[in-house]
Amino acid sequence: MKRYFGTDGIRGRVGEWPITAEFMLKLGRAVGAVLARRGGAVNVVIGKDTRVSGYMFESALEAGLVAGGAGVSLLGPMPTPAVAYLTRSLRASAGIVISASHNPHHDNGIKFFSAQGEKLDDALEEEIEAELDAPFTTVASEAIGKVVRVRDAASRYAEFCKSTVPDSLDLHGLSVVLDCAHGATYQIAPTVFAELGAKVAAIGVQPDGLNINRDCGSTHPQTLAQAVLAARADLGIAFDGDGDRVQMIDRHGALIDGDQLLYVLATDWHASGRLRGPLVGTLMSNYGLERAMRELGVPFLRANVGDRYVLQQLKQHGGVLGGETSGHILTLDRASSGDAIVSALQVLDVLARTRRTLDQAVAGMRKVAQTTVNVRVAGRAAALLEHAGVQRVFERVRSELEGQGRVVLRPSGTEPLVRVTVEAGDADLVTRLADELADTVRSAASESPT
């Protein structure tokens, strides 16, 4: 059981341990020490989203890393997948992103990438945690790391994004509204889509350090839906604060989520021969996606929730496409990690080649009713799943859904929540069973420890 690392790095409320400047200083030194033990010169790139606390944590990590003898390359505000790409492009030892993704500004966190631009494996995370217990030491003065700022980071990444689609892709005549969530894509995304020919209107592009993800972006798609309808645009694209999630809005204002975007890509890639291996979803992927893949003859696998687990399944089974309902989409033949801009471009490429609108492209996937209830709890959410009363109701719900749906009960990897998800063809049944199980979890959480 790791002390600090969750399913997507280290995350929490700013000012509360471990999301403090003191911890980040120690973390930087620990990362530098662990990488140094693996041999060779160590250079770490650091990017961040637009949270005001990012300045503080950037400085603390920088100080810790150079104290441990690592060189540092500062990228400034940069999407998470851009850091993954630039870690590889700059031949760095590792990449660090300062971000809490889709969370509000008062949260922040740290994500890591390996030299290959992939999430760190469990063994390396455990080694870093163990090093945090060692005394803070500074290497000899002549061995202290140096710091440089990468001035062309944004243009490098923008060119990479455009390189993932054919040169023949021409978006002239396409009207697009982008919602950048006042986050890390606010400069790059409008440029990329405009340079490919689209008529771009952008919202969520005025970050002030506090408004990231506030009533905008992929977690609040209704804002984009209103903008698409008002502009009479062809579609809308919503990113989250750090640019690794994407959701879309069709011309009628309807939300097109990650499952539906995977359907668009998988059906086209299967027909063209680009799709290799299985399509990988998660425990939360809508049953309608699984059913659609079965009808196509495409193998479908479910990973644990978290894009790192989707990546593991894809690599294990030789796949290239997978993702989550939330919009984390991995196209491994184009990018090493979930990349919202790249994923959106892959969808637009399909629409352009097939001459279909977004709503036409998703029409073949029939989603079933799905409801997720988040129950906020104190302490370890995972322990509640073993509560006798919770287990009893969970088994009864599963029995009632047998043959017509699914129930998933899991702790959040990033927040103190238990997530209750029920899906089936009957929407009223889904709501009733989800509420019943959620009420049971709340009751168990309120009990005093014995």
Coordinates of C-alpha atoms in Angstrom, one line a residue:
M1 CA 0.0 0.0 0.0
K2 CA 1.6 3.2 -1.2
R3 CA 1.5 6.2 1.2
Y4 CA 1.4 9.0 -1.3
F5 CA 0.9 7.8 -4.8
G6 CA -2.7 7.2 -6.0
T7 CA -4.0 6.1 -9.4
D8 CA -2.8 9.3 -11.0
G9 CA 0.2 10.6 -9.0
I10 CA 0.0 12.5 -5.7
R11 CA -3.0 14.8 -5.2
G12 CA -4.7 16.7 -2.4
R13 CA -5.7 20.1 -1.1
V14 CA -3.0 22.8 -1.3
G15 CA -1.4 23.5 2.1
E16 CA -2.4 20.1 3.5
W17 CA 0.2 17.4 3.7
P18 CA 1.6 16.2 1.3
I19 CA 0.5 19.0 -1.0
T20 CA 2.9 21.5 0.7
A21 CA 6.1 23.3 -0.4
E22 CA 8.1 21.3 2.3
F23 CA 7.0 18.0 0.9
M24 CA 7.6 19.0 -2.7
L25 CA 11.2 20.0 -1.8
K26 CA 11.8 16.6 -0.3
L27 CA 10.0 14.9 -3.2
G28 CA 12.3 16.7 -5.7
R29 CA 15.4 15.5 -3.9
A30 CA 14.1 12.0 -3.6
V31 CA 13.3 11.8 -7.3
G32 CA 16.8 13.1 -8.2
A33 CA 18.4 10.6 -5.9
V34 CA 16.5 7.6 -7.2
L35 CA 17.2 8.6 -10.8
A36 CA 20.9 9.2 -10.1
R37 CA 21.2 5.6 -8.7
R38 CA 20.1 4.3 -12.1
G39 CA 23.2 5.9 -13.7
G40 CA 24.0 8.6 -16.1
A41 CA 23.3 12.3 -16.1
V42 CA 19.8 13.2 -14.8
N43 CA 17.6 15.8 -16.3
V44 CA 14.0 16.3 -15.4
V45 CA 11.4 18.5 -17.3
I46 CA 8.7 20.2 -15.3
G47 CA 5.4 21.5 -16.7
K48 CA 2.3 22.8 -14.9
D49 CA -1.3 23.9 -15.4
T50 CA -2.6 27.3 -14.6
R51 CA -3.3 27.0 -10.8
V52 CA -1.7 29.8 -8.8
S53 CA -0.1 27.2 -6.4
G54 CA 1.8 25.8 -9.4
Y55 CA 4.5 28.6 -9.0
M56 CA 5.1 27.5 -5.4
F57 CA 5.4 23.8 -6.1
E58 CA 7.5 24.4 -9.2
S59 CA 10.1 26.3 -7.2
A60 CA 10.1 23.7 -4.4
L61 CA 10.5 20.8 -6.8
E62 CA 13.2 22.6 -8.7
A63 CA 15.2 23.3 -5.5
G64 CA 14.9 19.7 -4.4
L65 CA 15.9 18.3 -7.8
V66 CA 19.0 20.4 -8.2
A67 CA 20.0 19.7 -4.6
G68 CA 20.0 16.0 -5.6
G69 CA 22.2 16.7 -8.6
A70 CA 19.5 16.7 -11.3
G71 CA 19.3 19.2 -14.1
V72 CA 15.9 20.8 -14.6
S73 CA 14.1 22.1 -17.8
L74 CA 11.1 24.3 -17.1
L75 CA 8.3 24.2 -19.6
G76 CA 5.9 26.6 -18.0
P77 CA 2.1 26.1 -18.4
M78 CA 1.8 23.0 -20.6
P79 CA -0.7 20.2 -21.0
T80 CA 0.1 16.9 -19.3
P81 CA 0.5 15.0 -22.6
A82 CA 2.8 17.8 -23.8
V83 CA 5.1 17.0 -20.9
A84 CA 5.0 13.3 -21.8
Y85 CA 6.0 14.2 -25.4
L86 CA 8.7 16.7 -24.4
T87 CA 10.2 14.3 -21.9
R88 CA 10.9 11.9 -24.8
S89 CA 11.8 14.6 -27.3
L90 CA 14.3 16.3 -25.0
R91 CA 15.8 12.9 -24.0
A92 CA 15.0 13.7 -20.3
S93 CA 15.3 11.2 -17.5
A94 CA 11.7 11.9 -16.3
G95 CA 8.9 14.4 -16.6
I96 CA 6.9 16.1 -13.9
V97 CA 3.5 17.7 -14.2
I98 CA 2.1 20.0 -11.5
S99 CA -1.6 19.6 -11.8
A100 CA -4.8 18.3 -10.2
S101 CA -6.3 17.6 -13.6
H102 CA -10.1 18.2 -13.4
N103 CA -10.2 19.3 -9.8
P104 CA -10.8 22.9 -8.6
H105 CA -7.9 25.4 -8.0
H106 CA -7.6 24.6 -4.3
D107 CA -6.4 21.2 -5.1
N108 CA -3.1 20.4 -6.8
G109 CA -0.9 17.4 -7.4
I110 CA 2.1 15.8 -9.1
K111 CA 2.2 13.4 -12.0
F112 CA 5.3 11.7 -13.3
F113 CA 6.4 10.4 -16.6
S114 CA 9.3 8.0 -17.4
A115 CA 11.9 8.7 -20.0
Q116 CA 9.6 6.9 -22.5
G117 CA 6.8 9.4 -21.7
E118 CA 4.7 6.8 -19.8
K119 CA 3.3 6.8 -16.3
L120 CA 5.8 5.4 -13.7
D121 CA 5.4 1.8 -12.8
D122 CA 4.6 0.8 -9.2
A123 CA 8.1 -0.3 -8.4
L124 CA 9.6 3.1 -9.2
E125 CA 6.9 4.9 -7.2
E126 CA 7.6 2.7 -4.2
E127 CA 11.3 3.4 -4.5
I128 CA 10.6 7.2 -4.5
E129 CA 8.4 6.8 -1.5
A130 CA 11.1 4.9 0.4
E131 CA 13.7 7.6 -0.5
L132 CA 11.5 10.2 1.1
D133 CA 12.3 8.7 4.5
A134 CA 16.0 9.4 4.0
P135 CA 17.6 12.6 5.4
F136 CA 17.6 15.7 3.1
T137 CA 21.1 16.1 1.8
T138 CA 22.7 18.2 -0.9
V139 CA 25.3 17.0 -3.3
A140 CA 28.7 18.8 -3.5
S141 CA 28.5 22.3 -4.9
E142 CA 30.1 21.3 -8.2
A143 CA 27.5 18.6 -8.7
I144 CA 24.4 20.7 -8.1
G145 CA 22.0 20.6 -11.0
K146 CA 21.4 23.5 -13.4
V147 CA 18.1 25.0 -14.5
V148 CA 17.1 26.1 -18.0
R149 CA 13.8 27.3 -19.5
V150 CA 12.6 25.7 -22.7
R151 CA 11.4 28.7 -24.7
D152 CA 9.9 26.9 -27.6
A153 CA 8.0 24.2 -25.7
A154 CA 4.5 25.2 -26.9
S155 CA 5.5 25.4 -30.6
R156 CA 7.3 22.0 -30.4
Y157 CA 4.1 20.4 -28.9
A158 CA 1.8 22.1 -31.4
E159 CA 3.8 20.7 -34.3
F160 CA 3.7 17.2 -32.7
C161 CA -0.1 17.4 -32.4
K162 CA -0.5 18.3 -36.1
S163 CA 1.9 15.5 -37.1
T164 CA -0.5 12.9 -35.7
V165 CA -3.0 13.4 -38.5
P166 CA -2.4 13.1 -42.3
D167 CA -1.1 16.1 -44.2
S168 CA -4.3 15.9 -46.3
L169 CA -6.6 16.7 -43.3
D170 CA -8.2 20.1 -44.1
L171 CA -10.7 21.5 -41.6
H172 CA -11.7 24.5 -43.7
G173 CA -15.5 24.8 -43.5
L174 CA -15.7 23.2 -40.0
S175 CA -16.9 25.5 -37.2
V176 CA -15.6 24.4 -33.8
V177 CA -16.0 25.8 -30.3
L178 CA -13.2 24.9 -27.9
D179 CA -13.5 25.0 -24.1
C180 CA -10.0 25.0 -22.6
A181 CA -11.2 25.1 -19.0
H182 CA -9.0 28.1 -18.2
G183 CA -6.3 25.4 -18.1
A184 CA -3.1 24.2 -19.7
T185 CA -4.5 24.0 -23.3
Y186 CA -5.6 27.7 -23.4
Q187 CA -2.9 28.8 -25.7
I188 CA -2.0 25.7 -27.7
A189 CA -5.4 24.2 -28.6
P190 CA -6.9 27.2 -30.5
T191 CA -3.7 27.5 -32.5
V192 CA -3.6 23.9 -33.5
F193 CA -7.2 23.7 -34.7
A194 CA -7.0 27.1 -36.5
E195 CA -3.8 26.2 -38.3
L196 CA -5.5 23.0 -39.6
G197 CA -8.2 25.3 -41.2
A198 CA -11.1 25.2 -38.7
K199 CA -13.1 28.2 -37.8
V200 CA -12.4 28.4 -34.1
A201 CA -14.2 30.1 -31.3
A202 CA -12.6 29.6 -27.9
I203 CA -14.0 29.8 -24.4
G204 CA -12.2 29.1 -21.1
V205 CA -9.0 30.8 -22.3
Q206 CA -8.6 33.5 -19.6
P207 CA -6.9 31.7 -16.7
D208 CA -6.4 33.8 -13.5
G209 CA -4.9 31.0 -11.3
L210 CA -8.2 30.4 -9.6
N211 CA -10.8 29.7 -12.3
I212 CA -9.4 26.5 -13.7
N213 CA -12.3 24.0 -14.3
R214 CA -14.8 26.4 -12.8
D215 CA -18.1 25.8 -14.5
C216 CA -16.3 24.9 -17.7
G217 CA -14.2 22.3 -19.4
S218 CA -14.9 18.6 -19.8
T219 CA -16.4 18.3 -16.2
H220 CA -19.0 21.0 -17.0
P221 CA -19.9 20.3 -20.6
Q222 CA -23.2 22.2 -20.4
T223 CA -21.2 25.5 -20.8
L224 CA -19.8 24.3 -24.1
A225 CA -23.2 22.9 -25.2
Q226 CA -24.7 26.4 -24.8
A227 CA -21.8 28.0 -26.7
V228 CA -22.1 25.5 -29.6
L229 CA -25.9 26.2 -30.0
A230 CA -25.4 29.9 -29.7
A231 CA -22.7 29.9 -32.4
R232 CA -24.5 27.3 -34.5
A233 CA -21.2 25.5 -34.7
D234 CA -20.6 22.0 -36.2
L235 CA -19.3 20.7 -32.9
G236 CA -17.6 21.6 -29.6
I237 CA -14.5 20.1 -27.9
A238 CA -14.0 20.4 -24.2
F239 CA -10.7 19.8 -22.4
D240 CA -10.0 19.5 -18.7
G241 CA -7.6 21.6 -16.8
D242 CA -4.4 19.7 -17.7
G243 CA -5.4 18.6 -21.2
D244 CA -5.5 14.9 -21.0
R245 CA -9.3 14.5 -21.1
V246 CA -11.6 15.4 -23.9
Q247 CA -15.4 15.3 -24.4
M248 CA -17.3 16.6 -27.4
I249 CA -20.7 18.3 -28.1
D250 CA -22.5 17.6 -31.3
R251 CA -24.3 20.3 -33.4
H252 CA -27.5 19.7 -31.5
G253 CA -25.9 20.3 -28.1
A254 CA -25.7 16.7 -27.0
L255 CA -22.7 15.4 -25.0
I256 CA -20.5 12.9 -26.7
D257 CA -18.5 11.2 -24.0
G258 CA -15.3 9.1 -24.0
D259 CA -17.1 5.9 -24.6
Q260 CA -18.8 7.3 -27.7
L261 CA -15.5 8.8 -29.0
L262 CA -13.8 5.4 -28.6
Y263 CA -16.7 3.9 -30.6
V264 CA -16.1 6.4 -33.5
L265 CA -12.4 5.6 -33.5
A266 CA -12.7 1.9 -33.1
T267 CA -15.3 1.4 -35.8
D268 CA -13.2 3.4 -38.3
W269 CA -9.9 1.9 -37.4
H270 CA -11.3 -1.6 -37.5
A271 CA -12.6 -1.1 -41.0
S272 CA -9.3 0.4 -42.2
G273 CA -7.1 -2.1 -40.5
R274 CA -5.5 0.4 -38.1
L275 CA -7.0 -1.1 -35.0
R276 CA -4.7 -3.8 -33.5
G277 CA -5.5 -5.9 -30.5
P278 CA -8.5 -5.3 -28.3
L279 CA -10.3 -2.1 -27.5
V280 CA -9.7 -1.5 -23.7
G281 CA -12.2 0.3 -21.6
T282 CA -12.6 0.3 -17.8
L283 CA -15.0 -1.0 -15.2
M284 CA -17.0 2.2 -15.8
S285 CA -17.3 1.9 -19.6
N286 CA -20.9 1.8 -20.7
Y287 CA -22.2 -1.7 -21.6
G288 CA -23.4 -0.2 -24.9
L289 CA -19.7 0.2 -26.0
E290 CA -19.0 -3.5 -25.2
R291 CA -22.1 -4.6 -27.0
A292 CA -21.1 -2.6 -30.1
M293 CA -17.6 -4.0 -30.2
R294 CA -19.0 -7.5 -29.9
E295 CA -21.3 -6.9 -32.9
L296 CA -18.2 -5.7 -34.9
G297 CA -16.1 -8.7 -33.8
V298 CA -13.7 -6.5 -31.9
P299 CA -12.3 -7.9 -28.6
F300 CA -13.2 -5.7 -25.6
L301 CA -11.4 -5.7 -22.3
R302 CA -12.1 -3.8 -19.1
A303 CA -9.3 -2.5 -17.0
N304 CA -9.4 -1.0 -13.5
V305 CA -10.3 2.7 -13.5
G306 CA -7.4 4.9 -14.3
D307 CA -5.6 5.5 -17.6
R308 CA -2.4 3.9 -16.3
Y309 CA -4.4 0.6 -16.0
V310 CA -5.8 1.0 -19.5
L311 CA -2.2 1.5 -20.7
Q312 CA -1.1 -1.7 -19.0
Q313 CA -3.8 -3.7 -20.6
L314 CA -3.1 -2.3 -24.0
K315 CA 0.6 -3.0 -23.8
Q316 CA 0.0 -6.5 -22.4
H317 CA -2.4 -7.4 -25.3
G318 CA -0.8 -5.5 -28.1
G319 CA -3.6 -2.9 -28.4
V320 CA -3.4 0.7 -29.6
L321 CA -6.8 2.2 -28.6
G322 CA -8.4 2.5 -25.2
G323 CA -9.7 4.9 -22.6
E324 CA -12.3 6.0 -20.1
T325 CA -15.8 7.4 -20.2
S326 CA -14.4 10.6 -18.7
G327 CA -12.5 11.2 -21.9
H328 CA -9.0 9.8 -21.1
I329 CA -8.3 8.3 -24.5
L330 CA -5.1 6.5 -25.5
T331 CA -4.0 6.2 -29.1
L332 CA -0.7 4.5 -28.7
D333 CA 0.2 4.5 -32.3
R334 CA 0.2 8.3 -32.1
A335 CA 1.0 9.3 -28.4
S336 CA 2.5 7.5 -25.4
S337 CA -0.2 8.8 -23.0
G338 CA -3.7 10.1 -23.0
D339 CA -3.7 13.3 -25.1
A340 CA -6.9 15.3 -25.4
I341 CA -5.8 17.4 -28.4
V342 CA -4.4 14.4 -30.3
S343 CA -7.5 12.3 -29.5
A344 CA -9.8 15.1 -30.7
L345 CA -7.8 15.4 -34.0
Q346 CA -8.2 11.6 -34.5
V347 CA -12.0 12.0 -34.3
L348 CA -12.0 15.0 -36.6
D349 CA -9.9 13.0 -39.1
V350 CA -12.5 10.2 -39.1
L351 CA -15.4 12.7 -39.6
A352 CA -13.6 14.5 -42.5
R353 CA -12.7 11.2 -44.3
T354 CA -16.2 9.7 -43.9
R355 CA -18.0 13.0 -44.5
R356 CA -20.2 12.5 -41.5
T357 CA -21.3 14.8 -38.7
L358 CA -20.4 13.8 -35.1
D359 CA -24.0 12.8 -34.3
Q360 CA -24.1 10.6 -37.4
A361 CA -20.8 9.0 -36.4
V362 CA -22.0 7.9 -32.9
A363 CA -25.5 6.9 -34.0
G364 CA -24.6 3.2 -34.2
M365 CA -23.8 2.9 -30.5
R366 CA -26.8 2.4 -28.2
K367 CA -25.9 3.3 -24.7
V368 CA -27.7 1.8 -21.7
A369 CA -28.8 3.9 -18.7
Q370 CA -25.9 4.4 -16.3
T371 CA -25.9 6.3 -13.0
T372 CA -22.9 7.0 -10.7
V373 CA -23.5 8.3 -7.2
N374 CA -20.5 9.7 -5.4
V375 CA -20.6 9.2 -1.6
R376 CA -18.1 11.4 0.2
V377 CA -16.5 9.7 3.2
A378 CA -13.9 10.3 5.9
G379 CA -10.9 8.0 6.1
R380 CA -10.2 5.2 3.8
A381 CA -13.0 4.7 1.3
A382 CA -11.8 1.2 0.5
A383 CA -12.6 -0.1 4.0
L384 CA -16.3 0.6 3.5
L385 CA -16.5 -1.8 0.7
E386 CA -15.8 -4.6 3.2
H387 CA -18.6 -3.5 5.5
A388 CA -21.1 -6.3 6.1
G389 CA -24.2 -4.2 5.4
V390 CA -22.7 -2.7 2.2
Q391 CA -21.7 -6.2 1.0
R392 CA -25.2 -7.6 1.7
V393 CA -26.9 -4.8 -0.3
F394 CA -24.3 -5.0 -3.1
E395 CA -24.9 -8.7 -3.6
R396 CA -28.6 -8.2 -3.7
V397 CA -28.3 -5.5 -6.3
R398 CA -26.0 -7.6 -8.4
S399 CA -28.4 -10.5 -8.2
E400 CA -31.3 -8.3 -9.3
L401 CA -29.3 -7.0 -12.3
E402 CA -28.1 -10.4 -13.4
G403 CA -28.5 -10.8 -17.1
Q404 CA -29.6 -7.2 -17.7
G405 CA -27.0 -4.9 -16.3
R406 CA -24.0 -4.3 -14.0
V407 CA -23.2 -2.7 -10.6
V408 CA -19.7 -1.4 -9.7
L409 CA -18.7 -0.3 -6.2
R410 CA -15.2 1.3 -5.9
P411 CA -13.2 3.8 -4.0
S412 CA -12.0 6.9 -5.9
G413 CA -8.3 6.9 -6.5
T414 CA -8.0 10.7 -6.3
E415 CA -10.7 11.9 -3.8
P416 CA -12.3 10.6 -0.5
L417 CA -15.2 9.1 -2.3
V418 CA -17.0 5.8 -2.8
R419 CA -18.4 5.6 -6.3
V420 CA -21.6 3.6 -6.8
T421 CA -22.4 2.9 -10.4
V422 CA -25.4 1.0 -11.8
E423 CA -26.3 0.4 -15.4
A424 CA -29.1 -1.5 -17.1
G425 CA -31.7 -1.0 -19.9
D426 CA -34.4 0.2 -17.4
A427 CA -33.5 3.8 -16.3
D428 CA -35.9 3.8 -13.3
L429 CA -34.4 0.5 -12.0
V430 CA -30.9 2.0 -12.4
T431 CA -31.8 5.1 -10.3
R432 CA -33.6 3.1 -7.6
L433 CA -30.8 0.6 -7.1
A434 CA -28.0 3.2 -7.3
D435 CA -29.7 5.3 -4.6
E436 CA -30.3 2.3 -2.4
L437 CA -26.7 1.2 -2.5
A438 CA -25.4 4.7 -2.0
D439 CA -27.7 5.2 1.0
T440 CA -26.2 2.0 2.5
V441 CA -22.7 3.3 2.0
R442 CA -23.6 6.6 3.7
S443 CA -25.1 4.8 6.6
A444 CA -22.0 2.6 7.0
A445 CA -19.7 5.7 6.8
S446 CA -21.6 7.5 9.5
E447 CA -21.3 4.6 12.0
S448 CA -18.9 5.3 14.9
P449 CA -15.8 3.0 14.9
T450 CA -16.1 0.1 17.4

